[in-house]
Coordinates of C-alpha atoms and ligand atoms in Angstrom, one line a residue:
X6 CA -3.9 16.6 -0.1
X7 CA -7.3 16.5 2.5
X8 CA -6.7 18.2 5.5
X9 CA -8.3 17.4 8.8
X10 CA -8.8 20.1 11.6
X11 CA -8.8 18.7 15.3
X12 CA -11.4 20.1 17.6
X13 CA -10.0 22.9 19.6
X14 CA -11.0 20.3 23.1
X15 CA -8.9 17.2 22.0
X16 CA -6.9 14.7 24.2
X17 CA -3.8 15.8 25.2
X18 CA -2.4 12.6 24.5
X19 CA -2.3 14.0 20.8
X20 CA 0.1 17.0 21.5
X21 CA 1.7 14.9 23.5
X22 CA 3.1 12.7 20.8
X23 CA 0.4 9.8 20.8
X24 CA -0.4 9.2 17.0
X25 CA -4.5 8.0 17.4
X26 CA -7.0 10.8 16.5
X27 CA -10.5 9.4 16.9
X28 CA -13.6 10.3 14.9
X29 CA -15.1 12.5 17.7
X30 CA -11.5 14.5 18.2
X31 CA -11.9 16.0 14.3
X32 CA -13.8 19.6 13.6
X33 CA -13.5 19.4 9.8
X34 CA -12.4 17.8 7.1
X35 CA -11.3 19.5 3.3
X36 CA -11.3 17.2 1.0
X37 CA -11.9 13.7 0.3
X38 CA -11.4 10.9 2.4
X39 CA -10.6 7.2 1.1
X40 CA -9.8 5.1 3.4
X41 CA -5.8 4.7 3.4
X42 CA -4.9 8.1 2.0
X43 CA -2.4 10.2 3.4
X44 CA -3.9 13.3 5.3
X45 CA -2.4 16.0 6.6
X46 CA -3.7 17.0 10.1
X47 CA -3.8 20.5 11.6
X48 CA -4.5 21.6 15.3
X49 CA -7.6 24.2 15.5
X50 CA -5.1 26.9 15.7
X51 CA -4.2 25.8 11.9
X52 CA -0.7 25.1 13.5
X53 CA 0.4 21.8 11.5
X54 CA 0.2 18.7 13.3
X55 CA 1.4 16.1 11.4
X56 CA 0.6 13.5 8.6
X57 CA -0.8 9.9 8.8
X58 CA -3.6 7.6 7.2
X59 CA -7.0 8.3 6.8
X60 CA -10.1 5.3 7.4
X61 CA -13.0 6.5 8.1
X62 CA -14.8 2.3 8.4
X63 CA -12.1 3.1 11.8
X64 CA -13.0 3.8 15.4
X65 CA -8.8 5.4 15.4
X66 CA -10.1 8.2 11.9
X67 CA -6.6 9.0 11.6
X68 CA -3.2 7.5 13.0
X69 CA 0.0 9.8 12.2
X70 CA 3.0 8.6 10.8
X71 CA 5.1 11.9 11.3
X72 CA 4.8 15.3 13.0
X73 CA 7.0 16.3 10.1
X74 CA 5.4 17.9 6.8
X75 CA 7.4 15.5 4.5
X76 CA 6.4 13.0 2.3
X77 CA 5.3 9.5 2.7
X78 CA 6.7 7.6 0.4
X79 CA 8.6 3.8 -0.4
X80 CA 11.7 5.9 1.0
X81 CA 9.8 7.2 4.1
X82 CA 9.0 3.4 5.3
X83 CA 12.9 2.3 4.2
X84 CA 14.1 4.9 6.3
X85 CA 12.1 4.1 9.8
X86 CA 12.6 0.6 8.9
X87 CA 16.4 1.4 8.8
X88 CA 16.6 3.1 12.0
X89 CA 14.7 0.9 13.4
X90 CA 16.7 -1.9 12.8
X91 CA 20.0 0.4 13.9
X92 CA 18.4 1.0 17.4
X93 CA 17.7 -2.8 17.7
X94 CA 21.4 -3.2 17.4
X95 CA 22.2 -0.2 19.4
X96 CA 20.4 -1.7 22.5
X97 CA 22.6 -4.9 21.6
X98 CA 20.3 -7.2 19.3
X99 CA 21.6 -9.1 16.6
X100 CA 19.5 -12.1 15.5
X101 CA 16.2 -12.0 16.6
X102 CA 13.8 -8.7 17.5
X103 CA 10.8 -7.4 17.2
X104 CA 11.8 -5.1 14.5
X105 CA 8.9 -2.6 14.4
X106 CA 6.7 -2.2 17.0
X107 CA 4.0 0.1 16.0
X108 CA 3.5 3.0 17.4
X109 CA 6.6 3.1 19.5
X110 CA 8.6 2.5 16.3
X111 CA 6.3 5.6 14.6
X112 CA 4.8 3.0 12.7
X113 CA 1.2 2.4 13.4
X114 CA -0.3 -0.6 13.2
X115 CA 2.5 -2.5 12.0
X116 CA 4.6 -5.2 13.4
X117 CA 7.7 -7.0 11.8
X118 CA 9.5 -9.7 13.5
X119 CA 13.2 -10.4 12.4
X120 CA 13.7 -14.3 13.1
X121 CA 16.7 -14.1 12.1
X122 CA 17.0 -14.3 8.5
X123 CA 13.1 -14.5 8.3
X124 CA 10.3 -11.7 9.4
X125 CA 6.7 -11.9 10.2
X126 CA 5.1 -9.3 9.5
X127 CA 1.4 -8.1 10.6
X128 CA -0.3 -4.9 8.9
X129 CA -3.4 -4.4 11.2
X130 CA -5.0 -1.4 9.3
X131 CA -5.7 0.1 6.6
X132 CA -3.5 3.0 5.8
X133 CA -0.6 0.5 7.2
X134 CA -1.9 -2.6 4.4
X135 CA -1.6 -0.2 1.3
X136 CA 1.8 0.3 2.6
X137 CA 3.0 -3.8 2.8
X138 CA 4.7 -4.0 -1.0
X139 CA 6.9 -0.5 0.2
X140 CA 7.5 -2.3 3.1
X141 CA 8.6 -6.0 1.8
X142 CA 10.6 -4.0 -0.5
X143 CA 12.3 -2.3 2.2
X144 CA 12.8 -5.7 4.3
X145 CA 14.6 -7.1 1.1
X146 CA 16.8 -4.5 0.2
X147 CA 18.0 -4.2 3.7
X148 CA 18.2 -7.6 4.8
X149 CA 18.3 -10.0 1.4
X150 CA 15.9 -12.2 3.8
X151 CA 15.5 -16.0 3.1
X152 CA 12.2 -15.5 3.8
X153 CA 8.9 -13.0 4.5
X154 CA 5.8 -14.2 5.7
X155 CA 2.5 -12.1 6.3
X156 CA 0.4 -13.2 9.7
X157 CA -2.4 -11.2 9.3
X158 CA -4.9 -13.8 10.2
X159 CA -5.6 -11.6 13.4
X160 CA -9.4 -10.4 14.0
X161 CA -8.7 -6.8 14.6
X162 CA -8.1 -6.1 10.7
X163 CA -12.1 -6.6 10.4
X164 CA -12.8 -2.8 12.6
X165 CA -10.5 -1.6 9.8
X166 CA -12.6 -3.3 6.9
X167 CA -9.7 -5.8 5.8
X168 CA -10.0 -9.5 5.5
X169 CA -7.6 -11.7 7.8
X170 CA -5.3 -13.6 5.6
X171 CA -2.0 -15.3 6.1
X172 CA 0.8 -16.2 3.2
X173 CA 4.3 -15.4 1.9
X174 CA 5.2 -12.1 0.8
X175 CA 8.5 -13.4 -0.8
X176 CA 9.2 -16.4 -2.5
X177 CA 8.1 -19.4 -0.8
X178 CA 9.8 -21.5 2.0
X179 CA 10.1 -23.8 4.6
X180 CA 7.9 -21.9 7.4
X181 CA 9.7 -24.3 9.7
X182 CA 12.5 -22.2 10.9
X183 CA 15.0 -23.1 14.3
X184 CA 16.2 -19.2 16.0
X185 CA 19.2 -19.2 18.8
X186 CA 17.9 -17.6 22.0
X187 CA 20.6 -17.4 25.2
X188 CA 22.5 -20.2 23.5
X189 CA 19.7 -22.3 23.0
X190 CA 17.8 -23.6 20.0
X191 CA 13.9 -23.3 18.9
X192 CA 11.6 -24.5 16.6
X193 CA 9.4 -21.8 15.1
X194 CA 6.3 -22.4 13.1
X195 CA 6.3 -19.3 11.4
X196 CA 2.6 -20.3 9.6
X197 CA 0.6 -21.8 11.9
X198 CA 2.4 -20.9 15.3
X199 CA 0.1 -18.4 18.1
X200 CA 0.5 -14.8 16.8
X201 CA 3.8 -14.5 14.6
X202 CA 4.8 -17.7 15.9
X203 CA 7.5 -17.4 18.8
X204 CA 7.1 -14.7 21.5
X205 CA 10.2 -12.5 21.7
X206 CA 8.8 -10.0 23.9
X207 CA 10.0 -12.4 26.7
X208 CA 13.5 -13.5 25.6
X209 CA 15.3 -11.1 28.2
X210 CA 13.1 -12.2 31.6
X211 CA 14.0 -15.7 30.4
X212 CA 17.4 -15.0 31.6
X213 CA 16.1 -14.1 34.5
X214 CA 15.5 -17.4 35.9
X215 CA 19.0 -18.3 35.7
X216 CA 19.9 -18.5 39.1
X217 CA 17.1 -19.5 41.1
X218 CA 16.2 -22.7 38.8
X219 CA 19.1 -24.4 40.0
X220 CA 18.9 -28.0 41.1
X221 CA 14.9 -27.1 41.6
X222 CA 11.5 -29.1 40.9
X223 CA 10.0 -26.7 38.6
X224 CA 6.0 -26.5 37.1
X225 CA 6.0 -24.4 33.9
X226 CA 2.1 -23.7 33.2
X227 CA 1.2 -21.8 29.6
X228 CA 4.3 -23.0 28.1
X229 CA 3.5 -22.9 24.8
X230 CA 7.0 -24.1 22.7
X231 CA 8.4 -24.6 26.3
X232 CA 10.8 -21.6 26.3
X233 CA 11.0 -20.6 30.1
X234 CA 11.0 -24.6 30.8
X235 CA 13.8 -25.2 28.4
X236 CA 16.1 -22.5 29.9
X237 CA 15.5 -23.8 33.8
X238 CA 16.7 -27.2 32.6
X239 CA 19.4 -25.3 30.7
X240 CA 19.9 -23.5 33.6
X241 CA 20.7 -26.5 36.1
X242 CA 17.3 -27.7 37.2
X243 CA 16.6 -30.9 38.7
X244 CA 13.4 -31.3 37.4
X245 CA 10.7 -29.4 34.6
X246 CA 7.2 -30.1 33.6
X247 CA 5.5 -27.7 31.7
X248 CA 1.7 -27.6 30.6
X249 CA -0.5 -25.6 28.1
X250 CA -3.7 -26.5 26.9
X251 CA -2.8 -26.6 22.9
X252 CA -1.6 -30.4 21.9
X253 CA 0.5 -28.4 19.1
X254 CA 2.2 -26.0 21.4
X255 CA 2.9 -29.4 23.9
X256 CA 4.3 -31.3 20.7
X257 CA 6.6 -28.3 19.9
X258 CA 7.3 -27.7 23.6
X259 CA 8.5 -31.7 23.4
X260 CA 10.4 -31.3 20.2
X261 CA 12.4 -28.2 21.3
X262 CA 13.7 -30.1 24.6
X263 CA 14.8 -32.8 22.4
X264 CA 16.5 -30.0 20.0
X265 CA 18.6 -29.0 23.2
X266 CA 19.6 -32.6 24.5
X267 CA 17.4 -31.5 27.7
X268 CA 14.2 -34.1 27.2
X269 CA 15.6 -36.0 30.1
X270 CA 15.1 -33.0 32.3
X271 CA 12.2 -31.5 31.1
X272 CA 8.4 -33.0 30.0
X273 CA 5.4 -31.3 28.9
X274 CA 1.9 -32.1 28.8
X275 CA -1.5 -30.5 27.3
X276 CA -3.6 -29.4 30.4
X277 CA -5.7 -26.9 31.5
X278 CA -3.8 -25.1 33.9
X279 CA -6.6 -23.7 35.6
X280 CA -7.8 -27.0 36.3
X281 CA -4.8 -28.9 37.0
X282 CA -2.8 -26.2 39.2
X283 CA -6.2 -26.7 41.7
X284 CA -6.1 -30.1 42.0
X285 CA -2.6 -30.5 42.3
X286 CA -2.3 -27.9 45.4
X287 CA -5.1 -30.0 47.2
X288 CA -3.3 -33.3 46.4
X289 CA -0.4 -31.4 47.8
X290 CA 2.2 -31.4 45.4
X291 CA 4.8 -29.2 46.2
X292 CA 7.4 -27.6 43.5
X293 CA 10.8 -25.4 44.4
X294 CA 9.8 -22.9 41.4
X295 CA 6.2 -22.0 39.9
X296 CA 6.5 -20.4 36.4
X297 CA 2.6 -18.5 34.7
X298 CA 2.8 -16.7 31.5
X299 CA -0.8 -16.6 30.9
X300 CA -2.5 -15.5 27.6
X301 CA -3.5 -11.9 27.8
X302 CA -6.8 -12.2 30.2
X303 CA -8.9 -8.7 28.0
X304 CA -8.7 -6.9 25.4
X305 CA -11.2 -4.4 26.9
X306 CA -12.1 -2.1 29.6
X307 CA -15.3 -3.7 30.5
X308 CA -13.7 -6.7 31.4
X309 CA -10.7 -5.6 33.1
X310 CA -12.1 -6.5 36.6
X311 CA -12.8 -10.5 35.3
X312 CA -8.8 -10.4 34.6
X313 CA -8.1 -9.2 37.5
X314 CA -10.1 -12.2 39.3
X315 CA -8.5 -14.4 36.8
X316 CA -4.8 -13.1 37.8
X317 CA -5.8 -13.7 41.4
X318 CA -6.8 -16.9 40.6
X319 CA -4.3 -18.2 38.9
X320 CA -1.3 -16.9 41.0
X321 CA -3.2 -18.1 44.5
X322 CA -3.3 -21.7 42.9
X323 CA 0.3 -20.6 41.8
X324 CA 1.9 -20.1 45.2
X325 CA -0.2 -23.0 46.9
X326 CA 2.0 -25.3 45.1
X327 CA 5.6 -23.5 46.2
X328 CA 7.7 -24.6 48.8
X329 CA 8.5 -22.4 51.7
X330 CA 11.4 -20.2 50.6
X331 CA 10.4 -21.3 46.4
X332 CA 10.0 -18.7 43.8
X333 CA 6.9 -17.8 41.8
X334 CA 7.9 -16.5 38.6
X335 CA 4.6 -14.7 36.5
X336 CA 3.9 -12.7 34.1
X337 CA 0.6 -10.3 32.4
X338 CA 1.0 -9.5 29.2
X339 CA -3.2 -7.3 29.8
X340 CA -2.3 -4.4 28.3
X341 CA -5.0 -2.7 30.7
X342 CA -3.5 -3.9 33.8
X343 CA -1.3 -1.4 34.6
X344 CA 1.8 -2.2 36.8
X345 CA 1.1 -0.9 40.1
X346 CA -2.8 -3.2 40.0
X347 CA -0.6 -6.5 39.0
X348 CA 1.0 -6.3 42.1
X349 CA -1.4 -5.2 44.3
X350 CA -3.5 -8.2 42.6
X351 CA -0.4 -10.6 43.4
X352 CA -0.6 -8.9 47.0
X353 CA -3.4 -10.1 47.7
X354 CA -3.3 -13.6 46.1
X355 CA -0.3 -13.8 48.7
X356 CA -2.9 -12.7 51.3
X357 CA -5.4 -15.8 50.5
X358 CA -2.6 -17.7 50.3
X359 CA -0.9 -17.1 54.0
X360 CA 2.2 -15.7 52.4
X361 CA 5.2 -13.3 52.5
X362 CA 6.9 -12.2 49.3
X363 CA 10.0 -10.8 48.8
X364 CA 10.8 -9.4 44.9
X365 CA 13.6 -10.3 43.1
X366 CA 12.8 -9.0 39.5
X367 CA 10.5 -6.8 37.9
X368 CA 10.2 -5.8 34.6
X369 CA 8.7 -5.0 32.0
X370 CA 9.1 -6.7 28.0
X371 CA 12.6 -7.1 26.2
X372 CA 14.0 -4.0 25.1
X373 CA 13.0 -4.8 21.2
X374 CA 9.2 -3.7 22.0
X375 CA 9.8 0.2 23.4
X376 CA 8.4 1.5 26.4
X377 CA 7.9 5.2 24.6
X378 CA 7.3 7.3 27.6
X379 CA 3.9 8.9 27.5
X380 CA 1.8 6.5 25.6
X381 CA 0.7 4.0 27.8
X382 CA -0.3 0.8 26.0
X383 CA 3.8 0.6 24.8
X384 CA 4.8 -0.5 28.5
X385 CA 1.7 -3.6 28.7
X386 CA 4.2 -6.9 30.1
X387 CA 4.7 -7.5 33.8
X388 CA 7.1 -9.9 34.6
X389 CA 7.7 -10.8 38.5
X390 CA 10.0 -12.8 40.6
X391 CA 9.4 -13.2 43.9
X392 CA 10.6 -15.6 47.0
X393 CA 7.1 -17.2 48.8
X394 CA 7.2 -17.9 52.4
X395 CA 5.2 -18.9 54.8
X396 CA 3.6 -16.8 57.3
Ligands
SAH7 N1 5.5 -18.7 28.0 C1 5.3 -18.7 26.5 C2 4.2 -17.9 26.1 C3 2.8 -18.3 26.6 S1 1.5 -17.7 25.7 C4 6.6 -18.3 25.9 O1 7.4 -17.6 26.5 O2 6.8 -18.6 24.7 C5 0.1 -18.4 26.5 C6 -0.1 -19.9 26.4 O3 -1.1 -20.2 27.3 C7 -0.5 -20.3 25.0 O4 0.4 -21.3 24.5 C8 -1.9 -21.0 25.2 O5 -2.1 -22.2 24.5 C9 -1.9 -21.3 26.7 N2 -3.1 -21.4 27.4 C10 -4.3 -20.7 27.3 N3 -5.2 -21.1 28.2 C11 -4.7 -22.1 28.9 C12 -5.1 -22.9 30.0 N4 -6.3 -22.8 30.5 N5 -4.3 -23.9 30.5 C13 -3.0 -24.0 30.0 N6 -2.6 -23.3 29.0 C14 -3.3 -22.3 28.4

């Protein structure tokens, strides 16, 4: 098997447990290198390091799949699969999760969604793709799913050299599927849905709102299906509109309040929220709850700073349309923006804005996507509730 030997000067983050090792982090290699293989990768003391997939077209040479020397194998990727899925139900999920989550799972690079008896799955490099008909097997064995579809129409498989493609990976079927969440029902278009078609990284905050949607006026802006709107009419609101910018996500937003008896309570329309949340706060509308879940604002770390503007933005028009003693209820799911600068960047929207706030919530994503302490980009949602009031 190639062996790669680190530099003796290498990020910490390696020892540490993160599994990237970048092109410029490697002394030597022995042996060949095709992209996908299995390496074995050794510190410049020769001390072992672990094993993990080779591809040199990749910025990220090698990501490790085990600090173990074992093999890797159909029975390696059942057996994380497997504990995967018995942590998911340790921490109390039974229907819906994200079942892998990359690296915090040890799985680089790949993601699985369990809708319940369906899964998404995305293989976003190399060493992770040669790996998919291990994995499907491993998905059907332990599950007997009704259904397995690949969403790998995502640009970031092009860096690795792979094309983006979406399709089943079991027989086909109806990618029209309805999931439970807190009681209530959703349609999710597994094919053509945003990312693997239903976000589940926010299905714990949306109990959140529980309480302080009651009997309110509530703007939801980036709905998408309508999720957070649909719980605050659940939840006892008076009134809910909710606004993203797709027509499909609007028509699904409209279908999903009618799938819960709610469509009385809550409306959607396709708007630019960016537009519309301006306009409205100088017209002077005024709501008792403001709800943002934004798309994620960068990718990179040359445009975190526009983000952060954007963020500012967005919440300042936000809390303009709250009445005094409302609650703003937003989220960042910018892996760069770290906790601590999304609310110092709320801060001082509240500062434009002539405004105290008081928290009520903050957390992170739902329990199914692992914070793994030490690697960073594993903890990338905010999600804030706070009370705005006048100054
Ligand atoms: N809250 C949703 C997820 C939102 S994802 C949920 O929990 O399921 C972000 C959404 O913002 C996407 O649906 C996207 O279509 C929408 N969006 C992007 N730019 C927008 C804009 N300028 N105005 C309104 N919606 C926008």
């Amino acid at each position: 098997m190639t062996k790669v030997f680190l530099r003796k000067k290498i990020a910490h983050r390696i020892a540490n447990g993160h599994p990237w090792i970048f092109g410029n982090e490697v002394e030597k290699i022995d042996g060949e290198v095709n992209a996908g293989d299995i390496v074995e990768v050794y510190y410049a003391d020769k001390k072992f390091c672990g094993c993990g997939y080779i591809n040199p077209k990749s910025q990220i040479l090698v990501r490790l799949l085990t600090r173990k020397k074992e093999t890797i194998n159909e029975d390696f990727f059942y057996n994380r699969i497997l504990s995967a899925w018995k942590y998911r139900q340790q921490i109390g999920y039974t229907e819906n999760c994200r079942l892998i989550f990359g690296e915090a799972d040890e799985m680089p690079a790949l993601i699985i969604d369990k809708f319940n008896d369906y899964f998404v799955i995305q293989t976003l490099a190399y060493g992770m793709e040669v790996w998919k008909p291990a994995i499907v097997n491993a998905l059907q064995k332990i599950f007997n799913p009704k259904g397995i579809y690949e969403r790998n129409d995502v640009p970031v498989r092009e860096l690795e050299g792979l094309p983006q493609q979406k399709g089943f990976l079991s027989t086909p079927f109806d990618t029209n599927i309805i999931i439970n969440e807190n009681g209530l029902q959703f349609h999710v278009d597994i094919e053509n849905g945003q990312k693997t078609g239903y976000f589940l990284d926010q299905q714990d905050n949306r109990r959140a709102i529980q309480h302080i949607v009651k009997g309110a006026d509530v703007l939801g802006a980036f709905t998408y299906t309508g999720t957070f709107e649909i719980h605050a009419a659940h939840y006892g609101a008076k009134s809910v509109l909710g606004i993203d910018i797709s027509e499909n996500a609007v028509s699904k937003a409209n279908q999903n309040a009618q799938l819960n008896g709610l469509e009385n309570i809550v409306h959607f329309e396709a708007l630019n929220a960016f537009d519309v949340l301006k306009v409205w706060a100088k017209e002077g509308k005024q709501y008792d709850v403001v709800m943002l879940d934004p798309p994620a604002f960068t990718k990179s770390r040359a445009t975190i700073q526009k983000a952060i503007t954007g963020y500012k933005e967005i919440n300042l028009r936000g809390m303009k349309l709250i009445k005094n003693g409302g609650f703003l209820v937003t989220s960042s799911c910018t892996n760069l923006v770290q906790p601590e600068m999304f609310l110092h960047t709320i801060e001082l929207a509240a500062k434009d804005a002539g405004k105290n706030l008081k928290q009520v919530v903050f957390n992170a994503q739902a329990a199914d996507h692992p914070i793994v302490w030490g690697m960073e980009n594993t903890n990338y949602l905010k999600f804030l509730i706070v009370q705005v009031c006048d100054k």
